mmCIF file of C-alpha atoms in Angstrom:
data_model
loop_
_atom_site.group_PDB
_atom_site.id
_atom_site.type_symbol
_atom_site.label_atom_id
_atom_site.label_comp_id
_atom_site.label_asym_id
_atom_site.label_seq_id
_atom_site.Cartn_x
_atom_site.Cartn_y
_atom_site.Cartn_z
ATOM 1 C CA MET O 1061 69.708 102.285 103.367
ATOM 2 C CA ARG O 1062 72.107 105.213 103.542
ATOM 3 C CA GLY O 1063 72.783 105.029 99.806
ATOM 4 C CA TRP O 1064 69.038 104.857 99.048
ATOM 5 C CA TRP O 1065 68.348 107.881 101.259
ATOM 6 C CA GLN O 1066 71.135 109.891 99.621
ATOM 7 C CA ASP O 1067 69.779 109.072 96.164
ATOM 8 C CA LEU O 1068 66.346 110.327 97.220
ATOM 9 C CA THR O 1069 67.796 113.456 98.833
ATOM 10 C CA ASP O 1070 69.743 114.321 95.673
ATOM 11 C CA LEU O 1071 66.509 114.156 93.664
ATOM 12 C CA VAL O 1072 64.344 116.206 96.057
ATOM 13 C CA LEU O 1073 66.545 118.866 97.631
ATOM 14 C CA PRO O 1074 68.289 121.710 95.786
ATOM 15 C CA ALA O 1075 71.875 120.796 94.965
ATOM 16 C CA GLU O 1076 75.035 122.784 94.455
ATOM 17 C CA CYS O 1077 77.807 122.261 91.964
ATOM 18 C CA GLY O 1078 80.295 119.723 93.256
ATOM 19 C CA GLY O 1079 83.156 121.664 91.701
ATOM 20 C CA CYS O 1080 82.548 125.333 92.516
ATOM 21 C CA GLY O 1081 79.464 125.465 94.747
ATOM 22 C CA THR O 1082 77.113 127.170 92.291
ATOM 23 C CA PRO O 1083 73.611 126.599 93.713
ATOM 24 C CA ARG O 1084 70.828 124.472 92.241
ATOM 25 C CA THR O 1085 72.986 122.406 89.918
ATOM 26 C CA VAL O 1086 74.868 119.185 90.489
ATOM 27 C CA LEU O 1087 77.650 120.205 88.098
ATOM 28 C CA CYS O 1088 77.740 123.593 86.381
ATOM 29 C CA PRO O 1089 78.706 123.854 82.677
ATOM 30 C CA GLU O 1090 82.095 125.349 83.504
ATOM 31 C CA CYS O 1091 83.085 122.543 85.873
ATOM 32 C CA ARG O 1092 81.678 119.933 83.505
ATOM 33 C CA ALA O 1093 83.911 121.332 80.774
ATOM 34 C CA VAL O 1094 86.952 121.017 83.053
ATOM 35 C CA LEU O 1095 86.026 117.411 83.827
ATOM 36 C CA THR O 1096 85.121 116.208 80.336
ATOM 37 C CA GLY O 1097 86.133 118.969 77.926
ATOM 38 C CA ALA O 1098 89.734 117.945 77.257
ATOM 39 C CA ALA O 1099 90.785 114.868 75.309
ATOM 40 C CA PRO O 1100 91.843 112.034 77.649
ATOM 41 C CA SER O 1101 95.586 111.427 77.773
ATOM 42 C CA ARG O 1102 97.885 108.559 78.547
ATOM 43 C CA VAL O 1103 99.382 109.070 81.987
ATOM 44 C CA ARG O 1104 102.389 107.568 83.693
ATOM 45 C CA PRO O 1105 103.486 108.176 87.311
ATOM 46 C CA VAL O 1106 107.110 108.713 88.261
ATOM 47 C CA PRO O 1107 108.413 106.351 89.429
ATOM 48 C CA GLU O 1108 106.263 103.900 87.489
ATOM 49 C CA PRO O 1109 105.417 100.793 89.528
ATOM 50 C CA PRO O 1110 106.269 97.446 87.937
ATOM 51 C CA GLY O 1111 103.334 95.727 86.280
ATOM 52 C CA LEU O 1112 101.346 98.908 85.680
ATOM 53 C CA PRO O 1113 99.295 98.586 82.472
ATOM 54 C CA VAL O 1114 98.794 101.452 80.046
ATOM 55 C CA VAL O 1115 96.618 104.060 81.813
ATOM 56 C CA HIS O 1116 94.472 106.839 80.352
ATOM 57 C CA ALA O 1117 92.944 109.668 82.396
ATOM 58 C CA ALA O 1118 90.223 112.149 81.542
ATOM 59 C CA ALA O 1119 91.389 115.091 83.656
ATOM 60 C CA ARG O 1120 94.069 116.456 85.949
ATOM 61 C CA TYR O 1121 93.448 116.017 89.667
ATOM 62 C CA ALA O 1122 93.318 119.675 90.673
ATOM 63 C CA ASP O 1123 90.876 122.435 91.588
ATOM 64 C CA GLU O 1124 87.341 121.698 90.319
ATOM 65 C CA VAL O 1125 88.070 118.074 89.392
ATOM 66 C CA ARG O 1126 89.501 117.385 92.842
ATOM 67 C CA ALA O 1127 86.439 118.974 94.463
ATOM 68 C CA VAL O 1128 84.053 116.894 92.332
ATOM 69 C CA LEU O 1129 85.804 113.610 93.155
ATOM 70 C CA LEU O 1130 85.876 114.384 96.870
ATOM 71 C CA ALA O 1131 82.214 115.432 96.862
ATOM 72 C CA HIS O 1132 81.257 112.110 95.301
ATOM 73 C CA LYS O 1133 83.588 109.938 97.363
ATOM 74 C CA GLU O 1134 83.554 111.539 100.806
ATOM 75 C CA ARG O 1135 80.341 113.587 100.931
ATOM 76 C CA GLY O 1136 78.164 111.076 99.112
ATOM 77 C CA VAL O 1137 76.923 113.377 96.334
ATOM 78 C CA LEU O 1138 75.785 110.394 94.315
ATOM 79 C CA ALA O 1139 74.346 112.416 91.441
ATOM 80 C CA LEU O 1140 77.941 113.180 90.441
ATOM 81 C CA ALA O 1141 78.428 109.530 89.448
ATOM 82 C CA ALA O 1142 76.822 110.221 86.053
ATOM 83 C CA PRO O 1143 79.238 112.957 84.865
ATOM 84 C CA LEU O 1144 82.171 111.127 86.441
ATOM 85 C CA GLY O 1145 81.101 107.996 84.571
ATOM 86 C CA GLU O 1146 80.999 109.961 81.309
ATOM 87 C CA ALA O 1147 84.555 111.160 81.935
ATOM 88 C CA LEU O 1148 85.719 107.627 82.743
ATOM 89 C CA ALA O 1149 84.038 106.293 79.603
ATOM 90 C CA GLU O 1150 86.011 108.800 77.513
ATOM 91 C CA ALA O 1151 89.252 107.599 79.110
ATOM 92 C CA VAL O 1152 88.290 103.986 78.343
ATOM 93 C CA ARG O 1153 87.556 104.882 74.716
ATOM 94 C CA ALA O 1154 90.925 106.638 74.397
ATOM 95 C CA GLY O 1155 92.727 103.510 75.568
ATOM 96 C CA LEU O 1156 90.781 101.309 73.174
ATOM 97 C CA ARG O 1157 91.502 103.633 70.250
ATOM 98 C CA GLU O 1158 95.213 103.659 71.026
ATOM 99 C CA SER O 1159 95.309 99.869 71.130
ATOM 100 C CA GLY O 1160 93.312 99.522 67.924
ATOM 101 C CA MET O 1161 90.445 97.827 69.771
ATOM 102 C CA ALA O 1162 87.706 100.449 69.540
ATOM 103 C CA GLY O 1163 84.752 98.744 67.881
ATOM 104 C CA GLU O 1164 86.942 95.898 66.647
ATOM 105 C CA PRO O 1165 86.858 92.202 67.616
ATOM 106 C CA TRP O 1166 90.667 91.964 67.529
ATOM 107 C CA ALA O 1167 93.446 93.678 69.430
ATOM 108 C CA GLY O 1168 96.176 95.532 67.567
ATOM 109 C CA ASP O 1169 98.543 92.553 67.845
ATOM 110 C CA GLY O 1170 96.005 90.065 66.505
ATOM 111 C CA THR O 1171 94.976 88.748 69.920
ATOM 112 C CA ALA O 1172 91.297 87.821 70.051
ATOM 113 C CA CYS O 1173 89.340 89.963 72.489
ATOM 114 C CA GLY O 1174 85.787 88.793 71.941
ATOM 115 C CA ASP O 1175 83.206 90.845 70.054
ATOM 116 C CA GLY O 1176 84.653 94.314 70.620
ATOM 117 C CA SER O 1177 83.078 94.508 74.074
ATOM 118 C CA VAL O 1178 84.650 95.924 77.212
ATOM 119 C CA VAL O 1179 84.829 94.487 80.730
ATOM 120 C CA LEU O 1180 85.329 97.196 83.366
ATOM 121 C CA VAL O 1181 86.980 95.900 86.546
ATOM 122 C CA PRO O 1182 86.821 98.483 89.367
ATOM 123 C CA VAL O 1183 89.628 98.664 91.917
ATOM 124 C CA PRO O 1184 87.875 97.908 95.225
ATOM 125 C CA SER O 1185 87.877 100.108 98.290
ATOM 126 C CA ALA O 1186 88.480 98.639 101.726
ATOM 127 C CA ARG O 1187 85.320 97.245 103.302
ATOM 128 C CA ALA O 1188 85.638 99.621 106.242
ATOM 129 C CA ALA O 1189 85.841 102.594 103.872
ATOM 130 C CA VAL O 1190 82.771 101.388 101.968
ATOM 131 C CA ARG O 1191 80.841 101.068 105.225
ATOM 132 C CA ALA O 1192 81.917 104.535 106.372
ATOM 133 C CA ARG O 1193 81.037 106.190 103.057
ATOM 134 C CA GLY O 1194 77.895 104.184 102.418
ATOM 135 C CA HIS O 1195 78.970 103.319 98.869
ATOM 136 C CA ASP O 1196 81.883 102.128 96.751
ATOM 137 C CA PRO O 1197 82.866 105.151 94.600
ATOM 138 C CA ALA O 1198 84.898 103.293 91.963
ATOM 139 C CA ARG O 1199 82.199 100.680 91.430
ATOM 140 C CA ARG O 1200 79.447 103.276 91.161
ATOM 141 C CA ILE O 1201 81.434 105.296 88.603
ATOM 142 C CA ALA O 1202 82.262 102.106 86.679
ATOM 143 C CA LEU O 1203 78.554 101.280 86.386
ATOM 144 C CA ALA O 1204 77.858 104.788 85.092
ATOM 145 C CA ALA O 1205 80.747 104.490 82.611
ATOM 146 C CA ALA O 1206 79.464 101.141 81.340
ATOM 147 C CA GLY O 1207 76.092 102.742 80.687
ATOM 148 C CA ALA O 1208 77.736 105.610 78.796
ATOM 149 C CA LEU O 1209 79.746 103.177 76.679
ATOM 150 C CA ARG O 1210 76.664 101.122 75.819
ATOM 151 C CA ARG O 1211 74.763 104.254 74.789
ATOM 152 C CA SER O 1212 77.557 105.076 72.347
ATOM 153 C CA GLY O 1213 77.462 101.588 70.821
ATOM 154 C CA THR O 1214 80.254 99.843 72.745
ATOM 155 C CA PRO O 1215 79.067 96.687 74.550
ATOM 156 C CA ALA O 1216 80.256 97.078 78.132
ATOM 157 C CA ARG O 1217 79.768 95.336 81.457
ATOM 158 C CA VAL O 1218 81.158 95.678 84.960
ATOM 159 C CA ALA O 1219 82.856 92.712 86.614
ATOM 160 C CA ALA O 1220 83.464 93.633 90.257
ATOM 161 C CA VAL O 1221 85.614 90.548 90.837
ATOM 162 C CA LEU O 1222 88.461 92.065 92.879
ATOM 163 C CA ARG O 1223 88.527 91.933 96.683
ATOM 164 C CA GLN O 1224 90.982 92.932 99.382
ATOM 165 C CA THR O 1225 92.283 89.835 101.148
ATOM 166 C CA ARG O 1226 93.993 91.555 104.059
ATOM 167 C CA TRP O 1227 94.056 94.822 105.935
ATOM 168 C CA VAL O 1228 95.604 97.766 104.061
ATOM 169 C CA ALA O 1229 96.642 101.049 105.664
ATOM 170 C CA ASP O 1230 95.239 104.359 104.443
ATOM 171 C CA GLN O 1231 97.293 105.204 101.356
ATOM 172 C CA SER O 1232 96.793 108.973 101.498
ATOM 173 C CA GLY O 1233 99.823 109.732 103.662
ATOM 174 C CA LEU O 1234 102.213 107.239 102.045
ATOM 175 C CA GLY O 1235 104.892 107.741 99.397
ATOM 176 C CA SER O 1236 105.172 105.715 96.200
ATOM 177 C CA ARG O 1237 107.382 102.948 97.639
ATOM 178 C CA GLN O 1238 105.371 102.788 100.856
ATOM 179 C CA ARG O 1239 102.180 102.393 98.833
ATOM 180 C CA LEU O 1240 103.704 99.541 96.839
ATOM 181 C CA VAL O 1241 104.621 97.693 100.027
ATOM 182 C CA ASN O 1242 101.272 98.473 101.633
ATOM 183 C CA ILE O 1243 99.166 97.140 98.767
ATOM 184 C CA ALA O 1244 101.419 94.304 97.516
ATOM 185 C CA GLY O 1245 99.526 91.006 97.484
ATOM 186 C CA ALA O 1246 96.416 92.594 99.005
ATOM 187 C CA LEU O 1247 94.028 92.079 96.070
ATOM 188 C CA ALA O 1248 92.637 88.874 94.623
ATOM 189 C CA VAL O 1249 90.025 87.789 92.109
ATOM 190 C CA VAL O 1250 87.121 86.050 93.791
ATOM 191 C CA PRO O 1251 86.522 82.350 93.038
ATOM 192 C CA GLY O 1252 84.832 82.111 89.658
ATOM 193 C CA GLY O 1253 85.938 85.604 88.679
ATOM 194 C CA GLY O 1254 88.506 84.288 86.227
ATOM 195 C CA ARG O 1255 85.733 82.690 84.181
ATOM 196 C CA LEU O 1256 83.848 85.985 84.029
ATOM 197 C CA LEU O 1257 86.937 87.795 82.774
ATOM 198 C CA ALA O 1258 87.687 85.103 80.194
ATOM 199 C CA GLU O 1259 84.216 85.199 78.652
ATOM 200 C CA GLY O 1260 85.355 87.847 76.182
ATOM 201 C CA GLY O 1261 85.933 91.556 75.936
ATOM 202 C CA ALA O 1262 88.872 93.848 76.559
ATOM 203 C CA VAL O 1263 89.624 93.996 80.285
ATOM 204 C CA VAL O 1264 89.997 97.562 81.555
ATOM 205 C CA LEU O 1265 90.875 98.233 85.193
ATOM 206 C CA VAL O 1266 89.105 101.385 86.373
ATOM 207 C CA ASP O 1267 89.353 103.729 89.344
ATOM 208 C CA ASP O 1268 88.402 107.289 90.153
ATOM 209 C CA LEU O 1269 91.972 108.502 90.757
ATOM 210 C CA MET O 1270 95.566 107.472 90.076
ATOM 211 C CA THR O 1271 98.407 109.040 92.037
ATOM 212 C CA THR O 1272 101.351 106.615 92.294
ATOM 213 C CA GLY O 1273 99.749 103.772 90.319
ATOM 214 C CA ALA O 1274 100.343 101.238 93.101
ATOM 215 C CA SER O 1275 96.696 100.159 93.375
ATOM 216 C CA LEU O 1276 96.287 99.709 89.622
ATOM 217 C CA ALA O 1277 99.525 97.700 89.417
ATOM 218 C CA GLU O 1278 98.356 95.420 92.225
ATOM 219 C CA ALA O 1279 94.945 95.013 90.576
ATOM 220 C CA ALA O 1280 96.674 94.073 87.317
ATOM 221 C CA ARG O 1281 98.775 91.477 89.139
ATOM 222 C CA ALA O 1282 95.686 89.871 90.636
ATOM 223 C CA VAL O 1283 93.886 89.769 87.284
ATOM 224 C CA ARG O 1284 96.926 88.282 85.549
ATOM 225 C CA GLU O 1285 97.286 85.534 88.138
ATOM 226 C CA ALA O 1286 93.598 84.697 87.842
ATOM 227 C CA SER O 1287 93.899 84.574 84.056
ATOM 228 C CA VAL O 1288 96.799 82.132 84.283
ATOM 229 C CA ARG O 1289 94.822 79.825 86.566
ATOM 230 C CA GLU O 1290 91.802 79.998 84.288
ATOM 231 C CA ALA O 1291 93.926 79.246 81.211
ATOM 232 C CA SER O 1292 95.540 76.323 83.032
ATOM 233 C CA ALA O 1293 92.138 74.939 84.001
ATOM 234 C CA ARG O 1294 90.857 75.188 80.440
ATOM 235 C CA GLU O 1295 94.002 73.617 79.074
ATOM 236 C CA ALA O 1296 93.756 70.719 81.515
ATOM 237 C CA SER O 1297 90.095 70.109 80.682
ATOM 238 C CA ALA O 1298 90.497 70.405 76.908
ATOM 239 C CA PRO O 1299 89.393 67.296 74.941
ATOM 240 C CA GLY O 1300 92.235 64.909 74.138
ATOM 241 C CA ARG O 1301 94.394 65.922 77.112
ATOM 242 C CA ARG O 1302 95.157 63.572 79.965
ATOM 243 C CA GLY O 1303 94.145 64.840 83.378
ATOM 244 C CA ASP O 1304 97.402 64.782 85.300
ATOM 245 C CA GLY O 1305 96.114 67.033 88.041
ATOM 246 C CA LEU O 1306 98.576 69.828 87.283
ATOM 247 C CA GLY O 1307 96.007 72.139 85.715
ATOM 248 C CA ARG O 1308 93.584 71.431 88.530
ATOM 249 C CA HIS O 1309 96.275 72.328 91.047
ATOM 250 C CA ARG O 1310 97.052 75.603 89.334
ATOM 251 C CA ALA O 1311 93.399 76.510 89.032
ATOM 252 C CA GLY O 1312 92.377 75.272 92.432
ATOM 253 C CA GLY O 1313 93.773 77.938 94.741
ATOM 254 C CA ARG O 1314 90.962 79.803 96.452
ATOM 255 C CA PHE O 1315 91.718 83.360 97.448
ATOM 256 C CA GLY O 1316 90.380 84.494 100.765
ATOM 257 C CA ARG O 1317 91.395 81.451 102.814
ATOM 258 C CA THR O 1318 94.527 83.199 104.023
ATOM 259 C CA ARG O 1319 94.938 86.723 105.236
ATOM 260 C CA GLU O 1320 98.223 87.081 103.413
ATOM 261 C CA GLY O 1321 96.575 86.742 99.994
ATOM 262 C CA PRO O 1322 98.460 85.707 96.845
ATOM 263 C CA ARG O 1323 102.232 85.947 96.769
ATOM 264 C CA ALA O 1324 103.817 88.643 94.625
ATOM 265 C CA TYR O 1325 107.411 87.533 94.312
ATOM 266 C CA GLY O 1326 109.508 90.513 95.314
ATOM 267 C CA GLY O 1327 107.101 93.057 93.866
ATOM 268 C CA THR O 1328 109.168 93.532 90.695
ATOM 269 C CA ASN O 1329 109.093 92.055 87.223
ATOM 270 C CA GLU O 1330 111.680 89.385 86.633
ATOM 271 C CA GLY O 1331 114.538 90.367 84.377
ATOM 272 C CA ASN O 1332 113.432 93.891 83.581
ATOM 273 C CA GLY O 1333 115.019 95.994 86.291
ATOM 274 C CA GLU O 1334 113.118 98.173 88.691
ATOM 275 C CA PHE O 1335 110.827 100.074 86.383
ATOM 276 C CA GLY O 1336 111.470 98.454 83.006
ATOM 277 C CA ASP O 1337 109.434 96.819 80.285
ATOM 278 C CA THR O 1338 106.377 94.952 81.561
ATOM 279 C CA THR O 1339 106.139 92.425 78.758
ATOM 280 C CA THR O 1340 106.468 89.500 81.188
ATOM 281 C CA ALA O 1341 104.726 91.163 84.106
ATOM 282 C CA VAL O 1342 102.786 88.060 85.057
ATOM 283 C CA TYR O 1343 104.897 87.528 88.190
ATOM 284 C CA ARG O 1344 105.832 83.983 89.132
ATOM 285 C CA VAL O 1345 102.565 82.094 89.492
ATOM 286 C CA GLY O 1346 101.403 78.664 90.548
ATOM 287 C CA SER O 1347 102.075 79.171 94.261
ATOM 288 C CA ARG O 1348 99.908 77.268 96.718
ATOM 289 C CA GLU O 1349 98.238 80.039 98.664
ATOM 290 C CA GLY O 1350 98.768 79.789 102.390
ATOM 291 C CA ARG O 1351 101.665 77.303 102.158
ATOM 292 C CA GLY O 1352 104.165 79.124 99.941
ATOM 293 C CA GLU O 1353 104.961 76.055 97.838
ATOM 294 C CA GLU O 1354 105.789 76.558 94.175
ATOM 295 C CA SER O 1355 104.173 74.241 91.658
ATOM 296 C CA ALA O 1356 105.736 73.018 88.452
ATOM 297 C CA GLY O 1357 105.758 75.360 85.467
ATOM 298 C CA SER O 1358 107.983 78.231 84.409
ATOM 299 C CA THR O 1359 107.288 81.930 84.101
ATOM 300 C CA GLU O 1360 107.421 81.479 80.320
ATOM 301 C CA ASP O 1361 104.629 78.893 80.538
ATOM 302 C CA ALA O 1362 102.577 81.337 82.584
ATOM 303 C CA VAL O 1363 103.033 84.074 79.988
ATOM 304 C CA ARG O 1364 102.017 81.677 77.209
ATOM 305 C CA ARG O 1365 98.861 80.617 79.031
ATOM 306 C CA THR O 1366 97.972 84.230 79.808
ATOM 307 C CA ARG O 1367 98.264 85.233 76.151
ATOM 308 C CA GLY O 1368 95.898 82.417 75.276
ATOM 309 C CA THR O 1369 93.119 83.760 77.464
ATOM 310 C CA PRO O 1370 90.741 86.094 75.584
ATOM 311 C CA GLY O 1371 90.593 89.593 77.029
ATOM 312 C CA ILE O 1372 93.554 89.214 79.401
ATOM 313 C CA ASP O 1373 96.989 89.591 77.888
ATOM 314 C CA GLY O 1374 99.053 90.850 80.801
ATOM 315 C CA ARG O 1375 101.410 93.082 78.849
ATOM 316 C CA GLY O 1376 101.348 96.786 79.672
ATOM 317 C CA GLN O 1377 102.170 97.792 76.099
ATOM 318 C CA ALA O 1378 100.277 99.317 73.188
ATOM 319 C CA GLY O 1379 98.212 96.589 71.555
ATOM 320 C CA SER O 1380 97.685 94.685 74.769
ATOM 321 C CA THR O 1381 94.141 93.723 75.752
ATOM 322 C CA ILE O 1382 94.516 94.714 79.390
ATOM 323 C CA ARG O 1383 94.254 98.440 79.978
ATOM 324 C CA ALA O 1384 93.483 100.865 82.776
ATOM 325 C CA ALA O 1385 91.453 104.070 82.873
ATOM 326 C CA VAL O 1386 90.779 106.639 85.566
ATOM 327 C CA VAL O 1387 88.746 109.802 85.876
ATOM 328 C CA ALA O 1388 91.733 111.843 87.081
ATOM 329 C CA ALA O 1389 95.464 111.530 87.649
ATOM 330 C CA ALA O 1390 98.129 113.620 89.322
ATOM 331 C CA PRO O 1391 99.060 116.581 87.089
ATOM 332 C CA ASP O 1392 102.714 115.515 86.875
ATOM 333 C CA SER O 1393 101.748 112.194 85.290
ATOM 334 C CA PHE O 1394 100.444 114.079 82.223
ATOM 335 C CA GLU O 1395 103.766 115.771 81.579
ATOM 336 C CA ILE O 1396 105.922 112.714 80.824
ATOM 337 C CA ASN O 1397 107.639 112.588 77.453
ATOM 338 C CA ARG O 1398 106.491 109.242 76.059
ATOM 339 C CA ASN O 1399 108.425 109.200 72.802
#
């Protein structure tokens, strides 16, 4: 009801610019230019959390952009979702162009990714935060971005399949390492979500803001684990294969039955150092949630199954079919030399 009332209020009452306060406009031309006028860039936090996919951002999180995001998120200025969605859509397009997937049915490395469509997966807010705000900012912006992509000819849909499985502290006052520990293992794909992600399309994780990258890295981990389970289930049910129960075991874990959520073994990628190459950033999978027992199957098998799932590759490299896009990122993350 609160969201409905705010929508009505935004339509009836005079508004002011969410960036600078200019009266009788939701977003003035000057602030809109700051938000969407520059070409989106690839961004990378320092230190970069393990498992973080390639991320593109539309704008720097400062001044007018910061004010617009806070007005939408904390003050419930819902009319700002449309311009924020346009900015997010531009960041998504930039990532697809870099990977060679814009308007193409194949990824740059030859991996099938459906019909050139895009699946936007918003990083979820805590349920308490959603109740307090009256809306989920990332999901609302993702819906607006999907609409903008469709209007420009890119088939796009939103799959809000991620959920928090345990309590997470407010991230705002935490450093990069504290955020990694706080969010590790806290996200999971809902039962059946793996099938939605595997139906085709490039999977792009989306959020309104990236600071340390911890939330996006955790979201990527959850999506990768779900993709492995889905690939295992499909492999086990393929015609001509004997049902030995292994695939059913790997696909049968149901997130949400334990407050601890899925295990993320150590929080780092195996064999790549602390912040190294994420080519095998699938994490060790096949654990039995709630009991901590490892099932048969190596990390290499998990990587192979992940690469066989359309739309979910799991490698945070150019040409991968899993990407991330945000409206804004910390200014320092734009300044990294990526050569």
